[in-house]
Amino acid sequence: MRILHFYKTYYPDSVGGIEQVIRQMCVGTGRLGVTNQVLSLSRKPDLQPFEFEGHMVHRVPQNFELASNAVSVQAISELARMARDADVVHYHFPWPFMDLAHFMARVNKPSVVTYHSDIVRQKALLRFYQPLQHRFLQSVDAIVATSPNYLGSSTVLDRYRDKTRVITFGLDKTSYPEPDLARLDQWRQKVGPKFFLFVGVLRYYKGLHILLDAVAGTDYPVVIVGAGPIEQELKTHAERLGLKNVMFVGKVDELDKVALLKLCYAVAFPSHLRSEAFGISLLEGAMFGKPMISSEIGTGTTYINIDRQTGLVVPPSDHEALREAMRTLWDDPAMAQEMGRRAEARYWQLFTAEQMADGYASLYQELVARREQVGLTPATRMG
C-alpha cells in the first residue's frame, strides 16, 4: 500500500500540530506495512528528497503566499507525477491551493481528506473560495473528522456526513525523547518547581492574550513555549500588564519540550476560536499525565479534556473564568494530580498512534478495494 500525503508544510521546515500528526500517521501506518511519502512546499534552497523516520519527504519551491495560502506552480506537476505511483492520495485540509492542485493535476486515485479545521478567519476570501472548496470535498472518496465534537459542530462537514467518519489523532509516546536528570534540573532551576505550561505556535487563535489577562494580578507562574507571528505582540501585552510571573522561552527542541511537560503542574490551553480543531499539544499534556485547562469551542479540545474529570473547561475569551480555573487547580494539588491520572488513562484508551494508524490503514484498504470493484473513473476535471 503506497500513500502520498500532500500538505503545505512538513518537517524539518515546520513542526506544528498538523506536521506532527502527519508524522505520526506515517510512522504508525509504516509499522503496518504502508509505504508513505510526503509532498510539501518549502522556501529552503536545498530541495533534495530525504528519508525521515522511515518515509520519504519531497519538497517543491513555495512561490508565494496569500492570506496564509502557500502556492507552488511546481507542486501541480509533482503531485500529478507522484499520484500516478500511489494507491491513495491523502490530503490535509484546509489549504485552498491544494484543492486547485488536485483538479489541475487530474488526480485519479482513491483520495481521502483529513479535515483538520474549518476556515475561520478569512471570511471575505472564503466567499470566493467556497465553490472550489465544496467541489473538492465532493470529489474525494472519504473525509475524516478528527473528533466527534468537530463533526457535530462543523456546518461544512454536515453536508458530507455520508462520506465522513471519525478517526481521532493519536501520539506514540515512545517516539518522544527522554530528558536526563541534568536537563530536568536545569529547567527546574530556570522556571521553578510549580508552573502552568503552554506549548504551541503563537498564533491569533491560541488565546494567549486571554491567558495573560487571566494571570494579571496573580502570582501563578506561566511558561510559554513556542514562537510565531504574534510573539512580539504578546510580549508587549505582558509588559503592559506588568507581568513578572510569565516566562516566554521561545521555540525549544523536543528534549526540552518533554522536560517542561514532565515538570509542569498543569497545561493551560486557552484557544478561543474554532481554528483550534484538536490541540496536539493539549493531547501531549494528557499523555504526560497533566491536568488541563481548555475552552469550550465545539472542537476536539473538549474531546481530549473532559470537564471536572481530566481538567477544567471554561467559556472561550473569558479571562476571569480562566483565572478561576487556574486558582481551583493551584489550590488543590490532590485534585490536580487525580485529574492528571485520568487524563493519561484517557490518552491510552483513545489517543494512541497505534489506534490512529489502524483506523487509517483500514480506510486506505477500503478505498482501494472500493475503487477496484467499481473500476477507474474518468480523470477529474475542472468545470
XYZ file of C-alpha atoms in Angstrom:
383
model
C 0.000 0.000 0.000
C 1.545 3.287 -1.175
C 0.215 6.542 0.314
C 1.024 10.076 -0.816
C 0.405 12.834 1.758
C 0.065 16.370 0.391
C 0.256 19.415 2.679
C 1.787 22.868 2.522
C 4.441 22.337 5.226
C 6.286 19.441 6.834
C 9.430 18.551 8.750
C 12.021 19.967 9.006
C 10.675 23.289 7.704
C 7.826 23.419 10.216
C 6.969 21.448 13.354
C 3.379 22.467 14.113
C 0.465 20.281 15.114
C -0.565 19.136 11.624
C 3.026 18.262 10.772
C 3.218 16.204 13.968
C 0.006 14.402 13.029
C 1.245 13.561 9.512
C 4.481 12.313 11.041
C 2.618 10.069 13.477
C 0.384 8.782 10.641
C 3.404 7.907 8.513
C 5.347 6.227 11.302
C 2.308 4.379 12.651
C 0.986 3.068 9.351
C 4.561 2.323 8.271
C 4.713 -0.259 11.033
C 1.693 -1.898 9.411
C 3.441 -2.223 6.059
C 2.238 1.022 4.461
C 4.784 2.943 2.344
C 4.325 6.669 2.900
C 5.615 9.687 1.010
C 5.021 13.344 1.862
C 4.919 16.167 -0.684
C 5.169 19.677 0.746
C 6.272 23.212 -0.106
C 9.436 24.881 1.113
C 11.327 28.158 0.985
C 14.645 26.378 1.593
C 17.262 26.272 -1.202
C 18.041 22.551 -0.802
C 15.012 20.596 -2.006
C 16.543 17.152 -2.373
C 14.232 14.289 -1.270
C 15.255 12.735 2.029
C 14.194 9.923 4.334
C 12.610 10.875 7.642
C 11.718 8.234 10.225
C 11.090 5.592 7.578
C 9.219 7.655 4.975
C 10.349 9.864 2.106
C 9.829 13.622 2.114
C 9.677 15.538 -1.192
C 9.584 19.329 -1.390
C 8.906 21.833 -4.145
C 9.552 25.597 -4.070
C 6.935 27.801 -2.462
C 6.432 30.639 -4.951
C 4.376 32.996 -2.784
C 1.758 33.147 -0.031
C -1.601 34.920 0.046
C -3.677 35.031 3.265
C -1.735 32.043 4.681
C -2.357 30.145 1.428
C 1.002 28.863 0.177
C 1.255 28.481 -3.601
C 3.664 26.498 -5.794
C 3.286 26.118 -9.544
C 5.778 23.249 -9.465
C 3.604 21.350 -6.971
C 0.949 20.686 -9.613
C 3.160 18.620 -11.922
C 4.880 16.944 -8.974
C 1.532 15.978 -7.450
C 0.443 14.523 -10.786
C 3.672 12.546 -11.100
C 3.698 11.172 -7.566
C -0.034 10.395 -7.551
C 0.435 8.052 -10.523
C 2.600 5.800 -8.332
C 0.375 5.995 -5.244
C -2.500 3.754 -4.230
C -4.179 6.533 -2.203
C -3.658 10.302 -2.132
C -4.106 11.702 1.360
C -4.906 15.427 1.551
C -4.824 17.606 4.671
C -7.452 20.369 4.783
C -7.613 23.391 4.858
C -5.267 24.592 2.145
C -7.142 26.209 -0.795
C -4.245 25.813 -3.230
C -4.364 22.056 -2.573
C -7.945 21.908 -3.847
C -6.937 23.633 -7.073
C -3.837 21.445 -7.467
C -5.979 18.324 -7.085
C -8.021 19.264 -10.141
C -5.183 20.715 -12.207
C -3.057 17.606 -11.610
C -6.051 15.448 -12.679
C -5.559 13.137 -9.726
C -7.355 9.891 -10.487
C -6.579 7.752 -7.477
C -8.604 6.952 -4.351
C -8.421 10.021 -2.146
C -9.019 10.886 1.481
C -9.069 14.240 3.246
C -8.232 14.672 6.902
C -10.366 17.673 7.810
C -8.206 19.467 10.352
C -10.246 22.651 10.675
C -12.944 24.898 9.262
C -11.690 28.115 7.700
C -12.459 30.673 10.396
C -10.589 33.916 9.907
C -10.534 34.714 6.181
C -14.298 35.243 5.845
C -14.100 37.640 2.886
C -11.881 35.307 0.861
C -13.977 32.334 1.940
C -16.916 33.607 -0.118
C -14.808 33.347 -3.270
C -13.250 30.043 -2.244
C -16.396 28.162 -1.194
C -17.381 26.868 -4.661
C -13.933 25.313 -5.090
C -13.963 24.004 -1.524
C -17.239 22.172 -1.995
C -16.255 20.896 -5.440
C -13.103 19.454 -3.877
C -14.854 17.865 -0.892
C -17.462 16.368 -3.222
C -14.761 14.876 -5.436
C -12.763 12.995 -2.795
C -13.689 9.472 -1.757
C -13.655 9.941 2.013
C -13.377 12.672 4.635
C -12.042 12.121 8.136
C -13.108 14.298 11.045
C -10.649 14.341 13.923
C -13.194 14.156 16.745
C -16.922 13.531 17.162
C -17.142 17.042 18.613
C -15.873 18.639 15.416
C -18.075 16.503 13.189
C -21.063 17.516 15.288
C -20.315 21.245 15.172
C -18.979 21.868 11.643
C -21.580 23.138 9.181
C -19.239 22.235 6.323
C -18.860 18.618 7.403
C -22.597 18.367 7.963
C -23.026 18.446 4.150
C -20.786 15.389 3.739
C -21.852 13.127 6.591
C -22.432 10.237 4.203
C -18.716 10.072 3.392
C -17.267 11.312 6.697
C -16.012 9.185 9.562
C -14.165 9.957 12.778
C -10.569 8.868 13.325
C -9.050 10.736 16.245
C -5.445 11.824 16.253
C -3.007 9.698 18.167
C 0.524 10.042 19.519
C 3.248 7.474 20.078
C 4.752 8.201 23.480
C 7.791 6.041 22.704
C 8.708 8.417 19.857
C 9.321 11.229 22.359
C 12.874 11.563 23.731
C 13.614 11.076 27.419
C 15.410 14.039 29.041
C 18.130 13.186 31.535
C 18.220 14.413 35.122
C 20.674 17.188 34.307
C 18.298 18.708 31.737
C 15.353 18.419 34.112
C 17.336 20.103 36.894
C 18.433 22.854 34.515
C 14.834 23.688 33.619
C 13.653 23.337 37.210
C 16.164 25.960 38.286
C 15.074 28.247 35.454
C 11.267 28.029 35.741
C 10.700 26.960 39.327
C 9.037 23.950 40.946
C 5.383 24.673 40.088
C 4.049 26.347 36.945
C 1.371 26.317 34.257
C 2.634 25.441 30.772
C 1.534 26.425 27.287
C 3.158 24.830 24.226
C 2.359 25.833 20.665
C 2.867 28.185 17.762
C 1.992 31.717 18.863
C -0.988 32.378 16.596
C -4.087 34.548 16.884
C -6.470 31.706 17.741
C -4.398 30.330 20.629
C -5.996 32.782 23.059
C -2.741 33.688 24.773
C -3.850 37.271 25.321
C -6.663 35.792 27.430
C -4.140 33.790 29.449
C -2.064 36.920 30.070
C -5.163 38.818 31.216
C -6.068 35.886 33.470
C -2.777 35.902 35.385
C -2.637 39.684 35.768
C -2.724 40.469 39.478
C -1.845 36.886 40.451
C 1.421 35.138 41.244
C 0.738 31.972 39.216
C 3.897 31.211 37.204
C 3.243 30.610 33.491
C 5.789 29.278 30.989
C 5.003 29.879 27.305
C 6.871 27.652 24.851
C 6.860 28.496 21.162
C 7.373 31.189 18.588
C 5.066 32.628 15.981
C 3.579 35.630 14.207
C 2.153 37.336 17.307
C 5.093 36.731 19.651
C 6.113 40.371 19.947
C 2.500 41.460 20.318
C 2.095 39.088 23.274
C 5.335 40.205 24.907
C 4.224 43.824 24.589
C 0.871 42.940 26.151
C 2.601 41.155 29.046
C 4.837 44.176 29.594
C 1.835 46.490 29.525
C 0.187 44.364 32.220
C 3.363 44.381 34.285
C 3.559 40.584 34.391
C 6.624 39.275 36.207
C 5.259 35.730 36.501
C 5.146 34.910 32.769
C 8.198 33.487 31.015
C 8.470 33.319 27.221
C 11.117 30.684 26.482
C 10.731 30.665 22.694
C 10.993 27.654 20.435
C 12.664 24.648 22.073
C 13.762 21.227 20.851
C 11.882 18.009 21.614
C 14.027 17.134 24.639
C 13.384 20.491 26.273
C 9.678 20.322 25.442
C 9.377 16.919 27.093
C 11.338 18.165 30.104
C 8.877 21.039 30.553
C 5.887 18.745 30.075
C 7.230 16.455 32.775
C 7.957 19.312 35.167
C 4.820 21.431 34.767
C 1.977 21.453 37.270
C -0.769 21.751 34.650
C -1.288 22.622 30.983
C -3.092 25.854 30.084
C -4.574 25.798 26.589
C -6.753 28.901 26.123
C -7.502 28.611 22.372
C -10.741 30.508 21.822
C -11.560 30.044 18.113
C -12.526 27.014 16.016
C -9.272 27.241 14.084
C -8.035 25.132 17.018
C -9.689 21.972 15.786
C -7.948 19.474 18.056
C -4.942 20.597 20.089
C -1.954 18.279 19.703
C -0.009 19.967 22.498
C -3.070 19.602 24.731
C -3.008 15.881 23.981
C 0.699 15.827 24.795
C -0.175 17.200 28.215
C -2.662 14.366 28.728
C -0.084 11.838 27.526
C 2.310 13.038 30.229
C -0.378 12.870 32.908
C -1.057 16.559 33.424
C -4.373 18.199 34.350
C -5.556 20.596 31.662
C -7.458 23.844 31.304
C -9.098 24.496 27.933
C -12.030 26.396 26.419
C -15.307 25.043 25.065
C -15.180 25.871 21.355
C -17.013 22.822 19.989
C -13.867 21.095 18.765
C -11.566 18.253 19.716
C -10.098 20.126 22.679
C -13.143 19.129 24.719
C -12.869 15.567 23.443
C -9.384 15.435 24.934
C -10.184 17.383 28.098
C -13.374 16.352 29.914
C -14.539 18.997 32.359
C -14.096 18.022 36.020
C -12.550 14.700 35.024
C -9.261 15.330 33.211
C -9.168 19.054 33.907
C -11.353 22.124 33.693
C -13.186 23.596 30.695
C -14.113 27.274 30.647
C -16.033 29.552 28.260
C -13.857 30.995 25.463
C -12.480 34.540 25.753
C -13.353 34.712 29.470
C -10.177 35.583 31.350
C -11.958 35.690 34.712
C -13.232 32.119 34.257
C -9.755 31.061 33.177
C -8.232 32.704 36.255
C -10.728 30.917 38.493
C -9.913 27.576 36.872
C -6.210 28.192 37.450
C -6.913 29.053 41.080
C -9.002 25.884 41.527
C -6.214 23.638 40.252
C -3.445 25.562 42.002
C -5.108 25.356 45.410
C -5.952 21.640 45.235
C -2.882 19.556 44.337
C -4.621 16.274 45.154
C -7.443 17.024 42.718
C -4.983 18.206 40.087
C -2.958 15.007 40.429
C -6.075 12.836 40.103
C -7.188 14.764 37.013
C -3.768 14.206 35.507
C -4.009 10.500 36.183
C -7.379 10.344 34.428
C -6.028 12.411 31.523
C -3.255 9.894 30.919
C -5.695 6.992 31.198
C -7.907 8.645 28.571
C -4.878 9.044 26.294
C -4.128 5.321 26.479
C -7.793 4.492 25.924
C -8.458 6.725 22.878
C -5.461 8.600 21.530
C -2.520 6.310 20.820
C -0.759 6.417 17.462
C -1.422 2.697 17.092
C -5.190 3.264 17.166
C -4.943 6.111 14.659
C -2.732 4.020 12.362
C -5.141 1.079 12.484
C -8.014 3.380 11.533
C -6.228 4.924 8.569
C -4.740 1.647 7.310
C -8.229 0.118 7.285
C -9.616 3.169 5.472
C -6.867 3.030 2.825
C -7.593 -0.644 2.168
C -11.317 0.064 1.956
C -10.847 2.874 -0.575
C -8.568 0.795 -2.803
C -10.935 -2.169 -2.684
C -13.911 0.044 -3.486
C -12.135 1.545 -6.500
C -11.161 -1.912 -7.756
C -14.784 -3.014 -7.544
C -16.250 -0.109 -9.495
C -13.303 0.398 -11.870
C -11.420 3.601 -12.517
C -13.461 6.694 -13.303
C -12.533 9.302 -15.936
C -9.851 11.750 -14.883
C -11.039 14.523 -12.582
C -11.601 17.754 -14.466
C -12.400 21.336 -13.617
C -15.695 22.816 -14.826
